Short mmCIF file of C-alpha atoms and ligand atoms in Angstrom, two decimals:
data_model
loop_
_atom_site.label_atom_id
_atom_site.label_comp_id
_atom_site.label_asym_id
_atom_site.label_seq_id
_atom_site.Cartn_x
_atom_site.Cartn_y
_atom_site.Cartn_z
CA MET U 126 -25.86 15.37 46.48
CA THR U 127 -28.87 13.90 44.84
CA ASP U 128 -30.01 15.11 41.47
CA SER U 129 -33.17 16.73 41.68
CA ARG U 130 -34.33 17.52 38.10
CA PRO U 131 -36.97 16.14 36.54
CA HIS U 132 -37.27 12.27 34.66
CA LEU U 133 -37.85 13.25 30.97
CA LYS U 134 -39.50 10.20 30.95
CA ASP U 135 -42.20 11.23 33.21
CA LEU U 136 -43.68 14.20 30.45
CA PRO U 137 -46.62 13.06 27.70
CA ILE U 138 -45.64 14.01 24.87
CA GLU U 139 -48.16 16.65 24.18
CA ALA U 140 -46.16 18.27 27.43
CA LEU U 141 -42.75 17.87 26.21
CA ARG U 142 -44.42 19.02 22.67
CA ALA U 143 -45.72 22.97 24.84
CA ARG U 144 -42.53 22.94 26.84
CA LEU U 145 -40.24 22.77 23.88
CA ALA U 146 -42.70 25.05 22.14
CA ALA U 147 -42.79 27.23 25.40
CA GLU U 148 -38.22 27.85 24.96
CA GLY U 149 -39.14 28.14 21.18
CA VAL U 150 -38.08 25.10 19.86
CA ALA U 151 -40.13 23.01 17.02
CA PRO U 152 -42.86 21.23 19.15
CA TRP U 153 -42.07 18.05 16.51
CA ARG U 154 -38.75 17.89 18.47
CA ALA U 155 -40.94 16.40 20.64
CA GLU U 156 -41.94 13.47 18.32
CA GLN U 157 -38.21 13.00 16.91
CA VAL U 158 -37.07 12.50 21.06
CA VAL U 159 -39.43 10.32 21.74
CA SER U 160 -38.32 8.17 18.96
CA TRP U 161 -35.12 7.94 20.25
CA LEU U 162 -36.20 7.37 23.13
CA TYR U 163 -38.25 4.37 23.06
CA ALA U 164 -38.16 3.38 19.96
CA ARG U 165 -34.97 2.92 19.07
CA GLY U 166 -33.44 2.83 22.78
CA VAL U 167 -30.99 5.96 23.40
CA GLU U 168 -31.43 7.32 26.68
CA ASP U 169 -28.13 9.99 26.03
CA PRO U 170 -29.38 13.23 24.32
CA MET U 171 -25.80 13.93 23.22
CA ALA U 172 -26.57 10.34 20.93
CA MET U 173 -29.49 12.28 18.82
CA THR U 174 -27.75 13.31 15.89
CA ASP U 175 -31.01 14.92 14.31
CA LEU U 176 -31.14 17.42 16.94
CA PRO U 177 -29.56 20.65 16.89
CA VAL U 178 -26.19 20.60 19.39
CA ALA U 179 -27.92 23.65 21.77
CA LEU U 180 -31.20 21.22 22.14
CA ARG U 181 -29.31 18.49 23.06
CA GLU U 182 -27.05 20.21 25.20
CA ARG U 183 -30.09 21.94 27.96
CA LEU U 184 -32.03 18.27 27.00
CA ALA U 185 -28.86 16.87 28.64
CA GLY U 186 -28.76 19.19 31.10
CA ALA U 187 -32.27 19.55 32.56
CA TRP U 188 -33.08 16.49 32.24
CA ARG U 189 -32.89 12.91 33.78
CA TRP U 190 -32.67 10.03 31.62
CA ARG U 191 -33.23 6.83 33.78
CA ALA U 192 -35.22 5.78 36.51
CA LEU U 193 -34.14 2.21 37.03
CA GLU U 194 -31.12 0.57 36.96
CA TRP U 195 -29.80 -2.96 37.26
CA ASP U 196 -29.72 -4.85 40.06
CA GLY U 197 -29.49 -8.50 39.48
CA ARG U 198 -31.62 -10.62 37.03
CA VAL U 199 -32.82 -13.87 37.41
CA CYS U 200 -33.01 -16.81 33.99
CA SER U 201 -35.36 -19.53 34.51
CA ALA U 202 -35.27 -22.90 32.82
CA ASP U 203 -37.86 -22.20 30.69
CA GLY U 204 -36.45 -19.41 29.75
CA THR U 205 -38.40 -16.30 31.62
CA VAL U 206 -36.54 -13.35 33.16
CA LYS U 207 -37.05 -11.93 35.97
CA GLY U 208 -35.94 -9.08 36.36
CA ARG U 209 -34.93 -6.72 39.95
CA LEU U 210 -34.48 -3.04 39.30
CA ARG U 211 -33.29 -0.17 41.56
CA ALA U 212 -35.33 3.54 42.17
CA ALA U 213 -33.43 6.65 42.71
CA ASP U 214 -34.34 5.72 46.31
CA GLY U 215 -33.02 2.88 46.36
CA ALA U 216 -36.65 1.39 45.74
CA ARG U 217 -36.36 -2.07 44.53
CA VAL U 218 -38.84 -3.16 41.44
CA GLU U 219 -39.52 -6.45 39.42
CA ALA U 220 -40.55 -7.13 35.77
CA VAL U 221 -41.09 -10.39 34.47
CA LEU U 222 -40.05 -11.15 30.91
CA ILE U 223 -41.72 -14.10 29.35
CA PRO U 224 -41.31 -15.96 26.59
CA GLU U 225 -44.10 -18.19 24.79
CA GLY U 226 -43.18 -19.78 20.89
CA GLU U 227 -43.67 -16.29 18.75
CA ARG U 228 -44.53 -13.95 21.18
CA THR U 229 -42.54 -12.35 24.16
CA THR U 230 -44.61 -10.86 27.18
CA LEU U 231 -43.55 -8.16 30.34
CA CYS U 232 -45.03 -8.20 33.50
CA LEU U 233 -44.60 -4.92 34.59
CA SER U 234 -44.95 -3.27 38.52
CA THR U 235 -46.35 -0.46 39.34
CA GLN U 236 -46.10 0.31 42.88
CA VAL U 237 -43.69 -0.66 45.22
CA GLY U 238 -45.59 -4.04 47.10
CA CYS U 239 -49.67 -3.52 47.36
CA PRO U 240 -52.41 -1.56 49.80
CA LEU U 241 -54.48 -4.05 48.92
CA ALA U 242 -53.34 -7.51 51.69
CA CYS U 243 -54.59 -10.40 49.04
CA SER U 244 -54.17 -13.53 51.32
CA PHE U 245 -52.51 -15.42 48.44
CA CYS U 246 -50.41 -13.01 47.21
CA ALA U 247 -46.96 -12.70 48.03
CA THR U 248 -46.69 -9.13 47.01
CA GLY U 249 -49.65 -8.13 49.15
CA ALA U 250 -47.93 -9.58 52.68
CA LEU U 251 -45.40 -7.02 51.36
CA GLY U 252 -47.68 -4.11 52.93
CA PHE U 253 -47.27 -0.61 50.63
CA THR U 254 -44.37 1.72 49.92
CA ARG U 255 -45.32 3.97 47.01
CA ASN U 256 -45.96 4.92 43.96
CA LEU U 257 -44.37 4.49 40.91
CA SER U 258 -43.79 7.07 38.52
CA THR U 259 -44.07 7.10 34.66
CA ALA U 260 -40.88 7.62 34.54
CA GLU U 261 -40.14 4.01 36.87
CA ILE U 262 -42.83 1.89 34.49
CA LEU U 263 -41.79 3.02 31.74
CA ASP U 264 -37.95 2.20 32.11
CA GLN U 265 -38.81 -0.97 33.39
CA VAL U 266 -39.86 -2.02 29.51
CA CYS U 267 -36.47 -0.09 28.42
CA ARG U 268 -34.03 -2.13 30.73
CA MET U 269 -35.69 -5.40 30.54
CA ARG U 270 -36.14 -5.41 26.58
CA GLU U 271 -31.79 -4.98 26.67
CA ALA U 272 -32.34 -9.11 28.47
CA LEU U 273 -33.95 -10.13 25.20
CA ALA U 274 -32.11 -12.10 23.03
CA PRO U 275 -31.15 -11.38 20.00
CA GLY U 276 -33.96 -10.88 17.49
CA GLN U 277 -36.65 -11.01 19.93
CA ARG U 278 -38.91 -8.56 19.92
CA LEU U 279 -41.15 -7.72 22.83
CA THR U 280 -44.49 -8.85 21.59
CA ASN U 281 -47.22 -8.14 24.27
CA VAL U 282 -47.19 -6.12 27.80
CA VAL U 283 -49.17 -7.38 31.09
CA PHE U 284 -49.82 -4.68 33.94
CA MET U 285 -49.75 -7.65 36.20
CA GLY U 286 -46.81 -7.03 38.61
CA MET U 287 -46.08 -5.91 41.67
CA GLY U 288 -49.05 -3.17 42.93
CA GLU U 289 -52.62 -2.28 41.90
CA PRO U 290 -52.41 -0.17 38.59
CA LEU U 291 -55.83 1.68 39.55
CA LEU U 292 -54.33 3.17 42.43
CA ASN U 293 -52.19 4.70 40.84
CA LEU U 294 -53.83 5.54 37.59
CA PRO U 295 -52.32 8.26 36.47
CA ARG U 296 -49.30 7.24 35.89
CA VAL U 297 -50.06 3.52 34.32
CA VAL U 298 -52.33 5.90 31.71
CA ASP U 299 -49.05 8.35 30.24
CA ALA U 300 -47.49 5.16 30.43
CA VAL U 301 -49.39 2.93 29.00
CA ARG U 302 -49.93 6.20 26.21
CA MET U 303 -46.36 5.94 24.82
CA LEU U 304 -46.59 1.82 25.24
CA LEU U 305 -49.37 2.19 22.24
CA HIS U 306 -47.44 5.60 20.60
CA PRO U 307 -46.49 4.74 17.16
CA LYS U 308 -43.04 6.52 18.04
CA ALA U 309 -42.74 5.55 20.84
CA PHE U 310 -43.40 2.38 21.42
CA ALA U 311 -45.78 1.76 18.71
CA LEU U 312 -47.98 -1.73 20.15
CA GLY U 313 -51.16 -2.48 19.20
CA PRO U 314 -53.76 -1.47 22.19
CA ARG U 315 -55.44 -5.75 22.15
CA LYS U 316 -51.64 -6.22 22.82
CA VAL U 317 -51.45 -4.01 25.89
CA THR U 318 -53.75 -5.70 29.03
CA VAL U 319 -54.14 -3.78 32.62
CA SER U 320 -54.96 -5.72 35.39
CA THR U 321 -56.93 -4.95 38.71
CA ALA U 322 -58.15 -6.29 41.98
CA GLY U 323 -61.99 -4.45 41.03
CA VAL U 324 -61.10 -0.71 41.77
CA VAL U 325 -65.06 0.16 40.54
CA PRO U 326 -65.30 3.78 40.16
CA ARG U 327 -62.18 3.66 38.51
CA ILE U 328 -62.54 0.58 35.79
CA GLY U 329 -64.42 2.85 33.50
CA ASP U 330 -61.90 5.92 33.71
CA LEU U 331 -58.83 3.35 32.28
CA LEU U 332 -61.58 2.06 29.66
CA ARG U 333 -62.11 5.49 28.40
CA ALA U 334 -58.69 6.47 29.49
CA VAL U 335 -57.23 4.35 26.83
CA PRO U 336 -58.24 0.91 24.54
CA VAL U 337 -56.89 -1.68 26.42
CA ASN U 338 -57.56 -4.83 28.07
CA LEU U 339 -58.80 -5.26 30.99
CA ALA U 340 -58.01 -8.06 33.69
CA VAL U 341 -60.24 -8.37 36.52
CA SER U 342 -58.97 -10.74 39.11
CA LEU U 343 -61.72 -12.21 40.01
CA HIS U 344 -60.65 -15.60 41.91
CA ALA U 345 -64.11 -16.26 43.10
CA ALA U 346 -68.13 -16.13 42.84
CA ASP U 347 -69.40 -15.43 46.20
CA ASP U 348 -68.74 -12.92 48.53
CA GLU U 349 -67.78 -14.58 51.22
CA VAL U 350 -64.68 -16.87 49.98
CA ARG U 351 -63.66 -13.15 47.61
CA ASP U 352 -63.80 -10.32 50.56
CA VAL U 353 -61.49 -13.22 52.39
CA LEU U 354 -59.03 -13.56 49.22
CA VAL U 355 -59.07 -10.32 48.11
CA PRO U 356 -60.27 -7.62 51.35
CA LEU U 357 -60.52 -4.78 48.65
CA ASN U 358 -64.00 -7.20 48.19
CA ARG U 359 -65.54 -5.83 51.22
CA ARG U 360 -65.64 -2.40 49.71
CA PHE U 361 -66.23 -2.78 46.32
CA PRO U 362 -68.46 -5.98 45.99
CA LEU U 363 -69.68 -9.14 42.75
CA ASP U 364 -72.94 -6.91 42.92
CA ALA U 365 -71.19 -4.06 42.07
CA LEU U 366 -67.61 -5.32 40.37
CA LEU U 367 -69.95 -7.30 37.71
CA GLY U 368 -72.39 -5.07 37.73
CA ALA U 369 -69.96 -1.92 36.51
CA LEU U 370 -68.45 -4.74 33.96
CA ARG U 371 -71.80 -5.31 32.36
CA GLU U 372 -72.86 -2.15 32.15
CA ALA U 373 -69.22 -0.01 30.69
CA PRO U 374 -69.52 0.03 26.72
CA GLU U 375 -65.99 -0.63 25.90
CA ILE U 376 -66.08 -4.07 26.95
CA THR U 377 -67.85 -6.36 23.77
CA PRO U 378 -67.37 -9.21 22.55
CA ARG U 379 -64.29 -7.79 20.53
CA ARG U 380 -63.36 -6.90 22.93
CA PRO U 381 -64.13 -8.93 26.51
CA VAL U 382 -62.79 -8.65 29.71
CA PHE U 383 -60.40 -11.53 30.98
CA PHE U 384 -60.81 -12.62 34.46
CA GLU U 385 -58.06 -14.24 35.91
CA TYR U 386 -59.77 -16.51 38.99
CA THR U 387 -56.37 -18.61 40.95
CA LEU U 388 -57.09 -21.49 41.62
CA ILE U 389 -56.55 -22.88 45.48
CA GLU U 390 -57.11 -26.34 46.51
CA GLY U 391 -60.26 -26.40 49.30
CA VAL U 392 -60.62 -22.55 49.16
CA ASN U 393 -62.02 -21.97 45.63
CA ASP U 394 -61.82 -25.30 43.50
CA ALA U 395 -65.09 -27.39 44.27
CA PRO U 396 -67.83 -27.89 41.22
CA GLU U 397 -69.81 -25.67 43.16
CA ALA U 398 -67.86 -23.13 42.58
CA ALA U 399 -67.27 -23.17 39.28
CA ARG U 400 -71.18 -23.29 38.61
CA ARG U 401 -71.72 -20.73 40.16
CA LEU U 402 -68.62 -18.57 38.64
CA ALA U 403 -70.73 -19.28 35.14
CA GLU U 404 -73.75 -18.29 36.17
CA ARG U 405 -72.64 -14.84 37.77
CA ILE U 406 -71.21 -13.97 35.10
CA ARG U 407 -73.24 -14.46 31.93
CA GLY U 408 -74.22 -12.30 29.89
CA ILE U 409 -70.40 -10.45 30.42
CA PRO U 410 -68.36 -10.65 27.13
CA ALA U 411 -65.84 -12.59 28.92
CA LYS U 412 -62.32 -14.63 28.57
CA VAL U 413 -61.40 -17.05 31.86
CA ASN U 414 -58.33 -17.74 32.75
CA LEU U 415 -57.45 -20.40 35.19
CA ILE U 416 -54.14 -20.38 37.45
CA PRO U 417 -53.10 -22.66 39.78
CA LEU U 418 -52.38 -20.87 42.55
CA ASN U 419 -48.24 -20.75 42.74
CA PRO U 420 -47.17 -21.52 47.12
CA HIS U 421 -44.60 -19.21 48.44
CA PRO U 422 -43.61 -19.04 51.45
CA ASP U 423 -46.21 -16.26 52.54
CA THR U 424 -49.38 -18.86 52.04
CA THR U 425 -49.99 -21.43 53.39
CA HIS U 426 -52.46 -21.90 50.36
CA GLY U 427 -51.48 -24.96 47.38
CA PRO U 428 -52.36 -25.80 44.50
CA PRO U 429 -55.73 -28.07 43.46
CA SER U 430 -54.65 -31.45 41.46
CA ALA U 431 -53.64 -30.95 37.78
CA GLU U 432 -56.42 -33.13 37.28
CA ALA U 433 -58.94 -30.95 39.31
CA CYS U 434 -58.06 -28.03 37.68
CA SER U 435 -58.49 -30.32 34.45
CA ARG U 436 -62.19 -30.72 35.68
CA PHE U 437 -62.92 -27.40 36.84
CA ALA U 438 -62.16 -25.52 33.13
CA GLY U 439 -64.17 -28.90 31.93
CA LEU U 440 -67.20 -27.55 34.20
CA LEU U 441 -66.75 -24.09 32.89
CA ALA U 442 -66.11 -24.54 29.03
CA ARG U 443 -69.21 -26.95 29.33
CA ARG U 444 -71.66 -23.68 30.94
CA GLY U 445 -70.64 -22.29 27.14
CA VAL U 446 -67.90 -19.58 29.44
CA THR U 447 -64.71 -19.62 27.11
CA VAL U 448 -61.93 -20.94 29.89
CA THR U 449 -57.77 -20.89 28.92
CA LEU U 450 -56.29 -23.05 31.93
CA ARG U 451 -52.85 -21.38 32.25
CA ARG U 452 -49.51 -23.55 32.99
CA SER U 453 -47.34 -21.02 35.40
CA ARG U 454 -43.68 -19.78 34.23
CA GLY U 455 -40.47 -18.76 36.04
CA ALA U 456 -42.42 -20.50 39.37
CA ASP U 457 -38.32 -22.29 39.61
CA VAL U 458 -36.91 -18.14 39.94
CA ASP U 459 -40.00 -17.11 42.15
CA ALA U 460 -41.34 -14.44 38.32
CA ALA U 461 -44.48 -16.68 38.72
CA CYS U 462 -48.24 -14.85 39.47
CA GLY U 463 -47.88 -12.94 42.83
CA GLN U 464 -44.28 -13.92 43.54
CA LEU U 465 -43.09 -10.62 42.57
CA ALA U 466 -42.20 -9.64 46.23
CA ALA U 467 -38.32 -8.18 45.79
CA ARG U 468 -36.89 -8.81 48.65
CA GLU U 469 -33.90 -9.99 49.30
CA ALA U 470 -31.03 -9.61 47.01
CA VAL U 471 -30.66 -11.63 43.53
CA ALA U 472 -26.71 -12.90 42.18
N1 SAH F 167 -53.17 -5.69 41.58
C1 SAH F 167 -53.85 -6.36 40.16
C2 SAH F 167 -52.53 -6.83 39.48
C3 SAH F 167 -51.13 -7.86 39.71
S1 SAH F 167 -51.63 -9.41 40.59
C4 SAH F 167 -54.27 -7.65 40.04
O1 SAH F 167 -55.63 -7.71 40.91
O2 SAH F 167 -55.32 -8.09 39.37
C5 SAH F 167 -51.58 -10.17 39.08
C6 SAH F 167 -52.68 -11.14 39.21
O3 SAH F 167 -51.31 -12.21 40.03
C7 SAH F 167 -53.51 -11.53 39.78
O4 SAH F 167 -55.13 -11.98 39.41
C8 SAH F 167 -53.65 -11.54 41.20
O5 SAH F 167 -54.54 -12.07 41.71
C9 SAH F 167 -52.76 -13.06 41.35
N2 SAH F 167 -51.72 -13.70 41.80
C10 SAH F 167 -50.93 -13.18 43.14
N3 SAH F 167 -50.86 -14.01 43.44
C11 SAH F 167 -50.82 -15.09 43.03
C12 SAH F 167 -50.59 -16.79 43.06
N4 SAH F 167 -49.57 -16.96 44.61
N5 SAH F 167 -50.82 -17.46 42.43
C13 SAH F 167 -51.37 -17.20 41.33
N6 SAH F 167 -51.47 -16.15 40.86
C14 SAH F 167 -51.62 -14.95 41.56
#
């Protein structure tokens, strides 16, 4: 029989407080539960030893405590770990752990598949199955930290895996609040980044709800090219997208927007494209991250040469744009940007 009990990890802390209060339990017990679950990684309520036994038993009976189980993991030569996780309905979810010196970044998925169909993205080629629940988003963190090396700590979280976060906004916001909550994962607000392909009407909602970094997948600075790469651009063209960013009071030099620009040979890598990009984003507090395209079987596109990528970065820098050229991580295990397609089984 399938378990139809609700998942405790779907509850915001305020909702858990209210439930407990309604049962005559002190609401601050909610913080204790959250601290066991997320700060200490204990998912068995019977092991939450500072809770009254009767409460432990009620919690154990009423709720499900795990939303994702391990389904496989692959480790890259560069230390990147791709985790394949399985939801109760069999849906596969991928997350990636990326160590970089002192930093360890976790890349999370927000949907099974994605409806946006960006032309160069492996997830886009899969189509859309469903949104992930808050519990399934948070369980990616709970499972993936089991893959950390001794002494290694999770320092950053990016919502750049499968799916479009702003099309699953309430669940993403609840998950972010738990990532930031001092009794839960206790990450600093600047350590969490939510990336969008440009769902313009939801950008303000996100920025008002949680103090995270915003990343916007730009990839082109003229509508003709962007219409093809990111079909969502036909609904929310560059003027609307850049206008919304220009007017967002939350975006400031201290909290700039991160523009992602995947460099694709012969498509968006011309010197003229760099000049246009610098021109169009002028006045928006921003950093540009250039990422050479990661090739995969669902795209005929490829990355420009290393020299062409550097030249593009140089043209931006010369025009006063703060720019970094990223190297791709985990490409040998299909864990790089846009490669999280979760198709065949992994070891
Ligand atoms: N839907 C959100 C978040 C997921 S994609 C968004 O679009 O921002 C995370 C980033 O990876 C996006 O910038 C996306 O355009 C980029 N990406 C997708 N496929 C890629 C590929 N094959 N190579 C490099 N970057 C890719």
